[in-house]
XYZ file of C-alpha atoms in Angstrom:
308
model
C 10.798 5.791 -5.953
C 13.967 4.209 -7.259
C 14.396 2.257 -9.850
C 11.836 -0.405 -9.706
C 8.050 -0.461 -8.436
C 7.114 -3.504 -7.202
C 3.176 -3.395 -6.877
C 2.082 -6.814 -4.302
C -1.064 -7.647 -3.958
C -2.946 -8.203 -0.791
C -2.942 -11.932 0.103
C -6.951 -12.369 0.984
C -6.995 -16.782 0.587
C -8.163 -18.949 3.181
C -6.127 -21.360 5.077
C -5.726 -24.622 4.519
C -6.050 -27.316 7.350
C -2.045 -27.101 8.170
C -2.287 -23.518 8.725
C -5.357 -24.065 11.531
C -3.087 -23.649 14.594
C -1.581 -20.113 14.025
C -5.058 -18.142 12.873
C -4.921 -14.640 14.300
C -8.779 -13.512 15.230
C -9.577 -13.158 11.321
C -9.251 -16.778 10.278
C -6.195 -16.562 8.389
C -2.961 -16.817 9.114
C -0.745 -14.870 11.265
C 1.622 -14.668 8.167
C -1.159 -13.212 6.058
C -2.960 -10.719 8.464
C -1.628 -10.523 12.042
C 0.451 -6.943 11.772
C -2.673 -5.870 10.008
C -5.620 -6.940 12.547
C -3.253 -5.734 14.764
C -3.061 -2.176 13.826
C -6.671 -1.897 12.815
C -7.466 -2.832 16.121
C -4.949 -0.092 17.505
C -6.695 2.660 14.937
C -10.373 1.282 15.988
C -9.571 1.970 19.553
C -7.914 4.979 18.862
C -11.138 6.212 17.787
C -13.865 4.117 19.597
C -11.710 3.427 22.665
C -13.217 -0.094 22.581
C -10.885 -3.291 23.072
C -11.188 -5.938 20.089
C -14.188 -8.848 21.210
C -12.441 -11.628 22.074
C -9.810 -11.173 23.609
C -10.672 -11.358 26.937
C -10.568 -15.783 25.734
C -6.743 -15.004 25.338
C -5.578 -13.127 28.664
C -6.741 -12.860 32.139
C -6.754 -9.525 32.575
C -9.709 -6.841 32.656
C -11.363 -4.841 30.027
C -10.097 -1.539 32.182
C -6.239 -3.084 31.958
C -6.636 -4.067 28.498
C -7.740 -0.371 27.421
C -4.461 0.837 29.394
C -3.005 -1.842 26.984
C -3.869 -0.413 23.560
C -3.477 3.436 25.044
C 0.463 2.034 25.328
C 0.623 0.469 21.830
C -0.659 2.868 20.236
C 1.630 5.566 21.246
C 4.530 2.751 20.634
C 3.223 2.265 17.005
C 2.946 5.863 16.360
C 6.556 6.935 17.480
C 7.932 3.515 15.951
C 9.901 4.684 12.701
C 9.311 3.137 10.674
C 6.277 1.391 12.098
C 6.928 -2.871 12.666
C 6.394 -4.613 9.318
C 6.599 -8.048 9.613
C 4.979 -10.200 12.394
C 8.264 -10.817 14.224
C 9.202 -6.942 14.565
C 5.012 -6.498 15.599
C 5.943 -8.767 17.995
C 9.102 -7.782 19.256
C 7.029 -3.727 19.578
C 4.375 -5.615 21.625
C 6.768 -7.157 24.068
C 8.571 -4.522 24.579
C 5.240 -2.377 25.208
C 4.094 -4.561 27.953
C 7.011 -6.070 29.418
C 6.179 -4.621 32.628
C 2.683 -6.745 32.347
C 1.759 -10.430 33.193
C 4.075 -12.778 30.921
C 0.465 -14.648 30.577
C -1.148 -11.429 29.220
C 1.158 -11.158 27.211
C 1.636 -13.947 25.361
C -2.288 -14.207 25.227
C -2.120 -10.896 23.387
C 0.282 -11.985 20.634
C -1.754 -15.116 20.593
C -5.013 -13.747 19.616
C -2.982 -11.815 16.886
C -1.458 -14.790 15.352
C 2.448 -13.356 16.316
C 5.307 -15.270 17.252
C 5.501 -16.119 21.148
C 8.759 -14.420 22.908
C 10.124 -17.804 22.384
C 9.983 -18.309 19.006
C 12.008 -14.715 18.273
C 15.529 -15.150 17.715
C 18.488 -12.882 18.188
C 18.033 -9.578 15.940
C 21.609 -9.184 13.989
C 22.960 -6.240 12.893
C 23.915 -4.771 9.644
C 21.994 -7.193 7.812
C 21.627 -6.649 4.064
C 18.294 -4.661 2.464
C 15.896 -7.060 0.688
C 15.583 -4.040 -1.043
C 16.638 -3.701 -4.737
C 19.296 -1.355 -5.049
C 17.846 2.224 -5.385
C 14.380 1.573 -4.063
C 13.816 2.935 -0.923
C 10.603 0.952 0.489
C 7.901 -0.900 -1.225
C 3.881 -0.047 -1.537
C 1.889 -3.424 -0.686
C -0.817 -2.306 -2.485
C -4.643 -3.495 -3.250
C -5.624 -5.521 -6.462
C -4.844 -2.674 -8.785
C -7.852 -1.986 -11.184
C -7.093 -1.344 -15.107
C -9.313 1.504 -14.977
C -6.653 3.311 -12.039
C -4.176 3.103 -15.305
C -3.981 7.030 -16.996
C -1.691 6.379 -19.344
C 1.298 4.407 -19.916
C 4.126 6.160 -17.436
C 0.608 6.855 -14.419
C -1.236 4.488 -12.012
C -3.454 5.354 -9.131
C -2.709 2.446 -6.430
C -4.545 1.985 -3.151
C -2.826 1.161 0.477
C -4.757 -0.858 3.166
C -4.851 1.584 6.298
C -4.060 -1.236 8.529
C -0.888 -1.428 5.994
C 2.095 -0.728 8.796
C 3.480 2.124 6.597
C -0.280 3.875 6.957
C -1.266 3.021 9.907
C -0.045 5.847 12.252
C -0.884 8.693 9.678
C -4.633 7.939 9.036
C -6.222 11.439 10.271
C -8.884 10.931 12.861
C -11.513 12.565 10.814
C -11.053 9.670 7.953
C -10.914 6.941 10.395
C -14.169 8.398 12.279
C -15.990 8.884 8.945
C -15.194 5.418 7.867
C -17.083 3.698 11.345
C -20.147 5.958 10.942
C -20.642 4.997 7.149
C -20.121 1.019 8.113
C -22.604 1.789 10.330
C -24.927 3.876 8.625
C -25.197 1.254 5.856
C -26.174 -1.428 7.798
C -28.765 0.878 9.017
C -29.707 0.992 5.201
C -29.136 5.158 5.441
C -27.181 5.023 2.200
C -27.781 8.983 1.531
C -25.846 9.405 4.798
C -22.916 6.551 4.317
C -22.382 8.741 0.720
C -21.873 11.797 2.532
C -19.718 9.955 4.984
C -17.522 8.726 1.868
C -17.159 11.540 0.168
C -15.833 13.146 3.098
C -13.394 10.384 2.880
C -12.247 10.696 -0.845
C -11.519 13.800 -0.320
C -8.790 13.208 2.196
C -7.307 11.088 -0.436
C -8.906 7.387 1.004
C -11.327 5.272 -0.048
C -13.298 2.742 1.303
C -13.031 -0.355 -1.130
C -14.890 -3.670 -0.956
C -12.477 -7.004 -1.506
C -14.374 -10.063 -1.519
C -17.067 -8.859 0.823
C -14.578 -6.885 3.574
C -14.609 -3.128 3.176
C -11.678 -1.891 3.303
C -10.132 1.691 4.192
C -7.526 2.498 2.075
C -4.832 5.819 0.859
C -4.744 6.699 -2.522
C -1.453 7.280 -4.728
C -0.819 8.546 -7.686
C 2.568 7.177 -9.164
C 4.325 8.538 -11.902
C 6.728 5.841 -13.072
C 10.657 7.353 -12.848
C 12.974 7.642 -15.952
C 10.135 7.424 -18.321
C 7.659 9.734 -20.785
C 5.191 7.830 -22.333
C 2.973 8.757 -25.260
C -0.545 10.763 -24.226
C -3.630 8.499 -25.031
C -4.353 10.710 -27.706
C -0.883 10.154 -29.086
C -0.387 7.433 -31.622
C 0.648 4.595 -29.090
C -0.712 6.181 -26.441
C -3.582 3.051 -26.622
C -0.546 0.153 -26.356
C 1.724 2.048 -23.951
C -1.820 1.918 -21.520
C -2.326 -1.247 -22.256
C 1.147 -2.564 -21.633
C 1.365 -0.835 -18.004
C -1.716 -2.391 -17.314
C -0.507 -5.730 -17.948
C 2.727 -4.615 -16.287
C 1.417 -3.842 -12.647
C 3.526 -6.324 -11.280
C 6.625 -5.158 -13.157
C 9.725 -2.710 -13.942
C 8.503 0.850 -15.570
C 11.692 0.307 -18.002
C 10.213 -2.770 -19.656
C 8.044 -0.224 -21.607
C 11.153 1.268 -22.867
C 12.164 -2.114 -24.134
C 8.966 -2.666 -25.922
C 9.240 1.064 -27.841
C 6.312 2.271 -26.170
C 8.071 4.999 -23.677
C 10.669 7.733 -24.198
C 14.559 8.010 -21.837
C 12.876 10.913 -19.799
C 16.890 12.149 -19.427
C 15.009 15.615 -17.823
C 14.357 13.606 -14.863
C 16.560 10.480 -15.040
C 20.441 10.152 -16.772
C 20.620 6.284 -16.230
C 22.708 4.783 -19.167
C 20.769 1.394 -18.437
C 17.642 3.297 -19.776
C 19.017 5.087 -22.503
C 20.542 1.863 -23.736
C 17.420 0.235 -23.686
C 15.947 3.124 -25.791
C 18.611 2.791 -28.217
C 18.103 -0.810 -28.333
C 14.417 -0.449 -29.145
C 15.068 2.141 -31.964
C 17.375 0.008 -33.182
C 15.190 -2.903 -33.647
C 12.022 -0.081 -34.856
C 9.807 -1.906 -32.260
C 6.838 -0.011 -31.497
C 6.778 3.644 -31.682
C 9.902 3.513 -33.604
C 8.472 2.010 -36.355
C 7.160 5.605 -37.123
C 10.303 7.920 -38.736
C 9.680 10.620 -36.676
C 7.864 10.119 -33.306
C 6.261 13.123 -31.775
C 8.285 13.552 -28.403
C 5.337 13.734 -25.356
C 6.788 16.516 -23.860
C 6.666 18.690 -27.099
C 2.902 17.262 -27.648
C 1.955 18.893 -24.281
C 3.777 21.836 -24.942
C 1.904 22.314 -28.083
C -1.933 21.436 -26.097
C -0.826 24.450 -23.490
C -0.410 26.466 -26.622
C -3.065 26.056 -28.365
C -1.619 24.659 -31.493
């Protein structure tokens, strides 16, 4: 994963009054949601091959054209690599779909999604720096990460919006199927039925989680922070090295090296920035250093396989 995780989470705030004239067709702005609505809409149709309500406000065209509109986006977003990100490259994909369509339809389109009118795009340079730090190779914009998802001190279970542009073109169809009929089946108050429907989806790996009252389809992942072995819960500081990741979601996995509550895991990661910040810590006897002789994690396991 490199060598930072950087764990953002989803932006879910109402506008304020200066924001009103660029909503996309969820009532926030196109900043906060319009790749998003966007590709749910692409999935939903995908699935349902049903146009989004309300668009036909935006563009003049028919239902029938609009249909022939999503068909073409959504083989666009799927060979797209990697799939648009931010609303100008959504944008720019969307154009580029349906430049053979009515300028008006088209600009309607982006319109109803919030994204920047052909107008407002400016020249795309080239060879442009990654935003990137160096050595990570793409971020997870992930959901409000829950303490309970945090195993241990080097483990965290994260979840990914589906509408996420990095997820969108490999939900399976089966997931995305199973997540309509349980919506569905819950409003119809058949909650034996929406059950079955989710556990159908957990185990493909998603989950359908509610975020101040939206359900949300999202991918599971289970990250195993790079370069570092931290103690087992049942370890002594296993308790504090948990607790510090959990209060660390937003940060670097080698600040629990710096706090003596992890271990250089030099079996998986050489780095002489992280072995100096082990040193450092022993130095200083902070945390598990304050014990003489620290039981390594690896030979703990070792010993549990065993039997000892």
């Amino acid at each position: 994963m490199g060598n930072a995780l950087r764990f953002l989470y989803k932006n879910c705030s109402q506008p304020t009054t200066t924001e009103s004239q660029s909503l996309g067709p969820h009532g926030v702005s196109a900043q906060n949601v319009g790749v998003s609505a966007l590709a749910h809409d692409i999935l939903h149709f995908e699935v349902t091959s049903q146009v989004p309500e309300g668009l036909s406000k935006h563009v003049v065209s028919s239902k029938k054209a609009q249909s022939n509109w999503y068909k073409k986006l959504l083989q666009a977003w799927k060979q797209a690599k990697p799939p648009p990100r931010t609303p100008e490259e959504t944008a720019r994909l969307v154009i580029e779909t349906l430049k053979r369509h009515q300028k008006a339809d088209v600009e309607g389109l982006l319109a109803f999604y919030g994204l920047p009118l052909p107008h407002t795009l400016v020249e795309l340079s080239t060879g442009a720096p990654s935003t990137l730090p160096n050595g990570v190779k793409y971020e997870l914009h992930t959901l409000p990460v829950d303490v309970k998802a945090v195993a241990d001190g080097d483990t965290i279970t994260v979840y990914v919006s589906t509408t996420d542009p990095r997820e969108s073109s490999s939900v399976p169809k089966e997931v995305q199927l199973a997540a309509i009929q349980r919506s569905k089946a819950r409003a119809e108050r058949n909650y034996p039925k929406a059950d079955a429907l989710h556990k159908k989806i957990t185990d493909q790996n998603y989950r359908v989680i509610n975020i101040q009252n939206e359900e949300i389809l999202a991918k599971k992942y289970r990250i195993r922070l790079r370069g570092i072995d931290a103690p087992e819960s049942a370890m002594p500081y296993g308790k504090q090295a948990k607790e510090e990741l959990a209060n660390l979601v937003q940060g670097k996995c080698e600040v629990m090296l710096k706090k003596g509550l992890a271990w250089h895991y030099t079996a998986y990661d050489r780095r002489t920035e992280l072995a100096n910040w082990e040193k450092e810590a022993r130095a200083k006897r902070v945390g598990l250093w304050a014990s003489k002789n620290p039981e390594e994690p690896w030979e703990w396991r070792k010993d549990q396989r065993e039997g000892r």
